[in-house]
Coordinates of C-alpha atoms in Angstrom, one line a residue:
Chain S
X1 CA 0.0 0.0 0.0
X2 CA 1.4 3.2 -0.9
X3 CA 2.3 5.8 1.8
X4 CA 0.6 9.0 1.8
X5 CA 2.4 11.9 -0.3
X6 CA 1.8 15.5 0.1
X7 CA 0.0 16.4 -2.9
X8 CA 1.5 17.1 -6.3
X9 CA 3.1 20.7 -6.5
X10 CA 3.4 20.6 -2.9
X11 CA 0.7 22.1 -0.2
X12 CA -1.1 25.5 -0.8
X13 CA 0.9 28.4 2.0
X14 CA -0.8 28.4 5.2
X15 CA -2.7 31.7 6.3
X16 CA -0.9 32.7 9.8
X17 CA -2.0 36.2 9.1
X18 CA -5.7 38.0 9.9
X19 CA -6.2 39.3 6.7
X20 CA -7.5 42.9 8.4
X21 CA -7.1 46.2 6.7
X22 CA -5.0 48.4 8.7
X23 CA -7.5 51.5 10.1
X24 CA -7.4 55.5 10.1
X25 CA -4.2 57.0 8.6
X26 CA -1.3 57.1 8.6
X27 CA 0.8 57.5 11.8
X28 CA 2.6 60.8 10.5
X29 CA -0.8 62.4 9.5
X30 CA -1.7 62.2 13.5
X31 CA 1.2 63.3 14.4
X32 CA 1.2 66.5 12.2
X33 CA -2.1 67.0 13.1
X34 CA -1.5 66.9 17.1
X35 CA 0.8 69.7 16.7
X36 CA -1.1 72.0 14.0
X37 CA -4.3 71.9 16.8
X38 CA -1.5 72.6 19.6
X39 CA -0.5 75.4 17.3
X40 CA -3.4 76.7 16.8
X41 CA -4.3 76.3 21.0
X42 CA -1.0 78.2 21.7
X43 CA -1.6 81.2 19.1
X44 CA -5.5 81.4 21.1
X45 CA -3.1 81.1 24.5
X46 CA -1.1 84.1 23.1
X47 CA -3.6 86.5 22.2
X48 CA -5.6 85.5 25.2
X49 CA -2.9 86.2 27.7
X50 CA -2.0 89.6 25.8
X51 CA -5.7 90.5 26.0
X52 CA -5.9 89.9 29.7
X53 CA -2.7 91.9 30.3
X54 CA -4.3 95.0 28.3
X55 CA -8.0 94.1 30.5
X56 CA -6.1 94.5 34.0
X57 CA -4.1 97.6 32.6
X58 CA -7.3 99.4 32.2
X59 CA -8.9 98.1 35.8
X60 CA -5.6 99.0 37.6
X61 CA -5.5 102.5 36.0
X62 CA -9.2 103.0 36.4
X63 CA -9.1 102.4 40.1
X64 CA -5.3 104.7 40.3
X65 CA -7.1 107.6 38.8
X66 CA -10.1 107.2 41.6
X67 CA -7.6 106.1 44.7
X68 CA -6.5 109.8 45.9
X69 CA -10.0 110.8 46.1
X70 CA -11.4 107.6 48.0
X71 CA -8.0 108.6 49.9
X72 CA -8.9 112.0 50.5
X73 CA -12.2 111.2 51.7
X74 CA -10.6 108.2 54.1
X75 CA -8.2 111.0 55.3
X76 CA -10.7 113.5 56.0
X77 CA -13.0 110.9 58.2
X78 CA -9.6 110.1 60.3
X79 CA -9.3 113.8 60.9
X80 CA -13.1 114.4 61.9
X81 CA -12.5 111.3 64.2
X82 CA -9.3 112.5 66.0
X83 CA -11.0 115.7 66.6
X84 CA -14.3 114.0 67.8
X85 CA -11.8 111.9 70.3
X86 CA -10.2 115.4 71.4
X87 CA -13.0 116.8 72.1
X88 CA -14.8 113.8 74.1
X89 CA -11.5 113.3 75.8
X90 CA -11.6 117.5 76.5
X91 CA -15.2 117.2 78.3
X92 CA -15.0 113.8 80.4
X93 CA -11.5 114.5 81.6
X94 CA -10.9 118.4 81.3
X95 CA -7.5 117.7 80.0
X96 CA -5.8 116.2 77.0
X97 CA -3.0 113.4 77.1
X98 CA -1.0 112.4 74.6
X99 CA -0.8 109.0 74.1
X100 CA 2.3 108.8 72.2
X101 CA 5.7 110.5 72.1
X102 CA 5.5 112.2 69.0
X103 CA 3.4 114.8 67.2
X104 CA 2.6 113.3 64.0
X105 CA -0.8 111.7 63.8
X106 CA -1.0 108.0 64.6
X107 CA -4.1 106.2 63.9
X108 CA -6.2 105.0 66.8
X109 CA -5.9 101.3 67.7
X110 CA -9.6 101.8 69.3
X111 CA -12.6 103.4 68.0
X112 CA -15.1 105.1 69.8
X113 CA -18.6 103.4 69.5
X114 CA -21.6 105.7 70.3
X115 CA -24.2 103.5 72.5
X116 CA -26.9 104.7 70.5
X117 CA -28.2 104.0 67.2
X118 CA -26.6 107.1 65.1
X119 CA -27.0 106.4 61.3
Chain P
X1 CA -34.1 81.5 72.2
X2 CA -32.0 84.4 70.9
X3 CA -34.1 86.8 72.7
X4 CA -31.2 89.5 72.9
X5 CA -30.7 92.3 70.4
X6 CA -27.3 91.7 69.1
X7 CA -24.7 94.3 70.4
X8 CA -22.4 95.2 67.6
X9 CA -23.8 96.3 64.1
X10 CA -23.0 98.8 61.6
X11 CA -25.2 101.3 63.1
X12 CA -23.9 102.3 66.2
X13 CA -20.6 101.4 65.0
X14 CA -20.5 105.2 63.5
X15 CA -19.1 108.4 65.2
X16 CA -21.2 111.3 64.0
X17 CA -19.3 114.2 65.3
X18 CA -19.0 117.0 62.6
X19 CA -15.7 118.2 61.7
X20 CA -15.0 120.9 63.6
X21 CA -16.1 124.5 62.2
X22 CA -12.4 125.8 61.8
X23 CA -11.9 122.7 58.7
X24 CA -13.5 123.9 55.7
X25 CA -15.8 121.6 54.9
X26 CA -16.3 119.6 51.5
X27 CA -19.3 117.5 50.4
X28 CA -18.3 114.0 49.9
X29 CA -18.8 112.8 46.6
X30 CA -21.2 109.6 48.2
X31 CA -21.1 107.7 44.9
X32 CA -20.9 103.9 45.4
X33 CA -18.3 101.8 43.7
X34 CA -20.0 101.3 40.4
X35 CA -20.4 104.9 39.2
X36 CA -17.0 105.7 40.5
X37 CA -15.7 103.0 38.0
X38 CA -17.7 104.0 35.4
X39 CA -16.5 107.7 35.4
X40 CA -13.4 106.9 36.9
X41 CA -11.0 107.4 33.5
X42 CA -13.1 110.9 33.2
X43 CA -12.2 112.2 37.2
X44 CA -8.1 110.9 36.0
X45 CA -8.4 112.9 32.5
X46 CA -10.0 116.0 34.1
X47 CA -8.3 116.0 37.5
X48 CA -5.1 114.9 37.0
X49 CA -2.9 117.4 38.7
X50 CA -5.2 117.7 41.6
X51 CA -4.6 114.2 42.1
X52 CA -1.2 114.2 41.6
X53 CA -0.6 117.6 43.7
X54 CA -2.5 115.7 46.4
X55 CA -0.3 112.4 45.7
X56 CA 2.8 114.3 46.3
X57 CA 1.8 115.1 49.5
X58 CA 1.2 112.2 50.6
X59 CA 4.4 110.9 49.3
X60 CA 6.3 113.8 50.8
X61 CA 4.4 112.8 54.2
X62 CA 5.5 109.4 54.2
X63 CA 2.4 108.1 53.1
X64 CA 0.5 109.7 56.6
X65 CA -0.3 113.3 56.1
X66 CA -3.5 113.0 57.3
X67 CA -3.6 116.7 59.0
X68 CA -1.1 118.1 56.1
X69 CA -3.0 117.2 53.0
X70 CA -6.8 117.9 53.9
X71 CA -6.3 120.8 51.7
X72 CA -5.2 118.8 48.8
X73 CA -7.7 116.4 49.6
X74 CA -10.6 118.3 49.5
X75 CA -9.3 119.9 46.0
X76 CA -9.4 116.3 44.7
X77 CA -12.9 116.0 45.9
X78 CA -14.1 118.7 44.5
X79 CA -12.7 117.9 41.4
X80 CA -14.2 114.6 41.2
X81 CA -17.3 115.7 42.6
X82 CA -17.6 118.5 39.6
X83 CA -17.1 115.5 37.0
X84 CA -19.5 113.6 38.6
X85 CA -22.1 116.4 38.5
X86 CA -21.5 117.3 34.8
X87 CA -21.6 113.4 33.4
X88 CA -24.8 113.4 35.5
X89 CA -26.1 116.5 34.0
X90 CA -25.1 115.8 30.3
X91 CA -25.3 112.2 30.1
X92 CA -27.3 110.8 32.8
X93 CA -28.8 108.1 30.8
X94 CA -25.4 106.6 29.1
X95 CA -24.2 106.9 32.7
X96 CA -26.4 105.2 34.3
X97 CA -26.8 102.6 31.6
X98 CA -23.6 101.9 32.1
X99 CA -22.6 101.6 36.0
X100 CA -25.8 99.6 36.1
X101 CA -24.3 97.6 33.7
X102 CA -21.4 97.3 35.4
X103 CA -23.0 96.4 38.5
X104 CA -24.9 93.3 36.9
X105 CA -21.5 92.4 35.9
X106 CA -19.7 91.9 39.3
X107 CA -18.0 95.2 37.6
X108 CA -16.0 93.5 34.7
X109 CA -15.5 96.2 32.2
X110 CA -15.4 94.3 29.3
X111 CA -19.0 92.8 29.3
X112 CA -19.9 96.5 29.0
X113 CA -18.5 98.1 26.2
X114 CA -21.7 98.9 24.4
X115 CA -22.9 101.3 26.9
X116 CA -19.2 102.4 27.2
X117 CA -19.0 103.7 24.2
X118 CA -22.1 105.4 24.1
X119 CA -20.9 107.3 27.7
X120 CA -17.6 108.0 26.2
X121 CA -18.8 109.4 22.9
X122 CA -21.6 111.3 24.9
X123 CA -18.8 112.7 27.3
X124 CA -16.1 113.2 25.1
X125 CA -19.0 115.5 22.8
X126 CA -20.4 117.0 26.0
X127 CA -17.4 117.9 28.3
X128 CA -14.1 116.9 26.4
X129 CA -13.2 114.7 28.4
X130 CA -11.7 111.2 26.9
X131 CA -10.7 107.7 28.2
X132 CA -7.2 106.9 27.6
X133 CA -5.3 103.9 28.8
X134 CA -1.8 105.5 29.7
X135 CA 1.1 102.7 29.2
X136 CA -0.8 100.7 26.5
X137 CA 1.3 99.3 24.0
X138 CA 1.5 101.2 20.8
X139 CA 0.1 100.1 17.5
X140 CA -3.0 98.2 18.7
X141 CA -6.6 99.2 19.4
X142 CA -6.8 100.0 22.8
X143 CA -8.8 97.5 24.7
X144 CA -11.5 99.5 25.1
X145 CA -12.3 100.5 21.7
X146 CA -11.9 96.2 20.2
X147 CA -15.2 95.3 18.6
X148 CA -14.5 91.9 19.9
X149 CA -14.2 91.4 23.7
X150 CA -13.0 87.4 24.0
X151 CA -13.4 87.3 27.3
X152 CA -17.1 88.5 27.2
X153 CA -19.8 86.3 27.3
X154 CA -20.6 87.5 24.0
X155 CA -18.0 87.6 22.6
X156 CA -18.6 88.9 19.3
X157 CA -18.8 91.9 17.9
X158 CA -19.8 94.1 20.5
X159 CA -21.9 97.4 19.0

């Protein structure tokens, strides 16, 4: 009895590989594309940042053209306040102390509080 | 419970005492943080040297100058008080469509430059007086006058 043979012309080549289509694009066209979106993300960044530089110019110099009149007005109600102290101080005690050793004004650790409703 | 009035509030917190008759006296300008904003480029353009007269002062104080400067101080309120009462006499209705603006808009300038523009053109006309951004780089539009605000909630073109 004859012994098996492989067939004539020798066997077919066996299929190790899935025969899949490789998906999407190519690798470089993601990588290109990453970077143009960066790109673009950093040139938004850019103008953003200059944008808020030029927004906080305008709030600081806004509020520097109104500070030496909300000064002023802080200044004044220091002044009427001393006075006001000088004057309480003047009738309960009939004398004036000075509480520190110098002459330049110093502003009060302690306010007066009136006991009754005023404003 | 919690019968008792509570002790410390605003209102008896404040010291009423006039200043005394020997200060001349000077209306405050009593504008609240919104309209002080709004006109605040105006009171820089048209008071300027009062402000920095009164500045100097301070400077030259050390900061304090509390007795030395009233006199400068109350020229600066004046001042601002005048520009105040002239923006409300010429253009009370950009004004006031503007700082109310401003206050809906926890007082970000840039979601209001409609109503900006309008007080600016009204003042400018009215009382010459113009906004100017001092330091702002040369070559661009100044932020102010951008169509587009990014940072607005609209952000497109604005007027």
């Amino acid at each position: 009895m004859p012994q098996d043979m492989p067939p004539v012309g020798g066997y077919g080549p066996v299929q190790y590989k899935r025969n899949i289509p490789a998906r999407g694009f190519r690798p470089i066209t993601y990588l290109v594309g990453m970077h143009l979106l960066m790109g673009y993300g950093y040139y938004k960044l850019f103008h953003g940042i200059r944008e808020q530089n030029e927004l906080a110019r305008e709030k600081v110099w806004g509020r520097l053209h109104i500070l030496p009149l909300l000064q002023a007005e802080e200044d004044r109600d220091q002044v009427r306040r001393h006075f006001a102290d000088k004057a309480r101080e003047k009738e309960l005690l009939g004398s004036e102390s000075k509480v520190y050793n110098t002459e330049r004004f110093v502003r009060p650790t302690f306010v007066y509080t009136p006991t009754k409703v005023t404003q | 419970m919690a019968a008792r009035e509570p002790q410390f509030n605003q209102q008896v917190l404040v010291d009423t005492t006039p200043m005394p008759a020997d200060i001349p006296s000077v209306q405050e300008v009593g504008a609240t943080s919104a309209p002080l904003t709004s006109a605040a480029y105006f009171i820089g353009d048209r008071c300027k040297a009062f402000n920095d007269d009164y500045m100097k002062c301070k400077q030259e104080a050390n900061g304090r100058g509390e007795f030395d400067c009233l006199k400068e101080g109350r020229k600066v309120t004046r001042c601002a008080a005048s520009v105040i009462k002239d923006i409300n006499t010429h253009c009370l209705k950009q004004f006031t469509a503007h700082w109310e603006c401003l206050e809906n808009n926890n007082h970000h300038l840039w979601e209001c430059r409609k109503p900006e523009m309008e007080l600016n053109k009204c003042v400018f006309d009215k009382l010459g007086l113009k906004k100017t951004i001092p330091g702002a780089p040369e070559g661009q539009t100044p932020v102010h006058l951008r169509p587009k605000q990014i940072y607005a909630q609209f952000p497109g073109p604005q007027y």
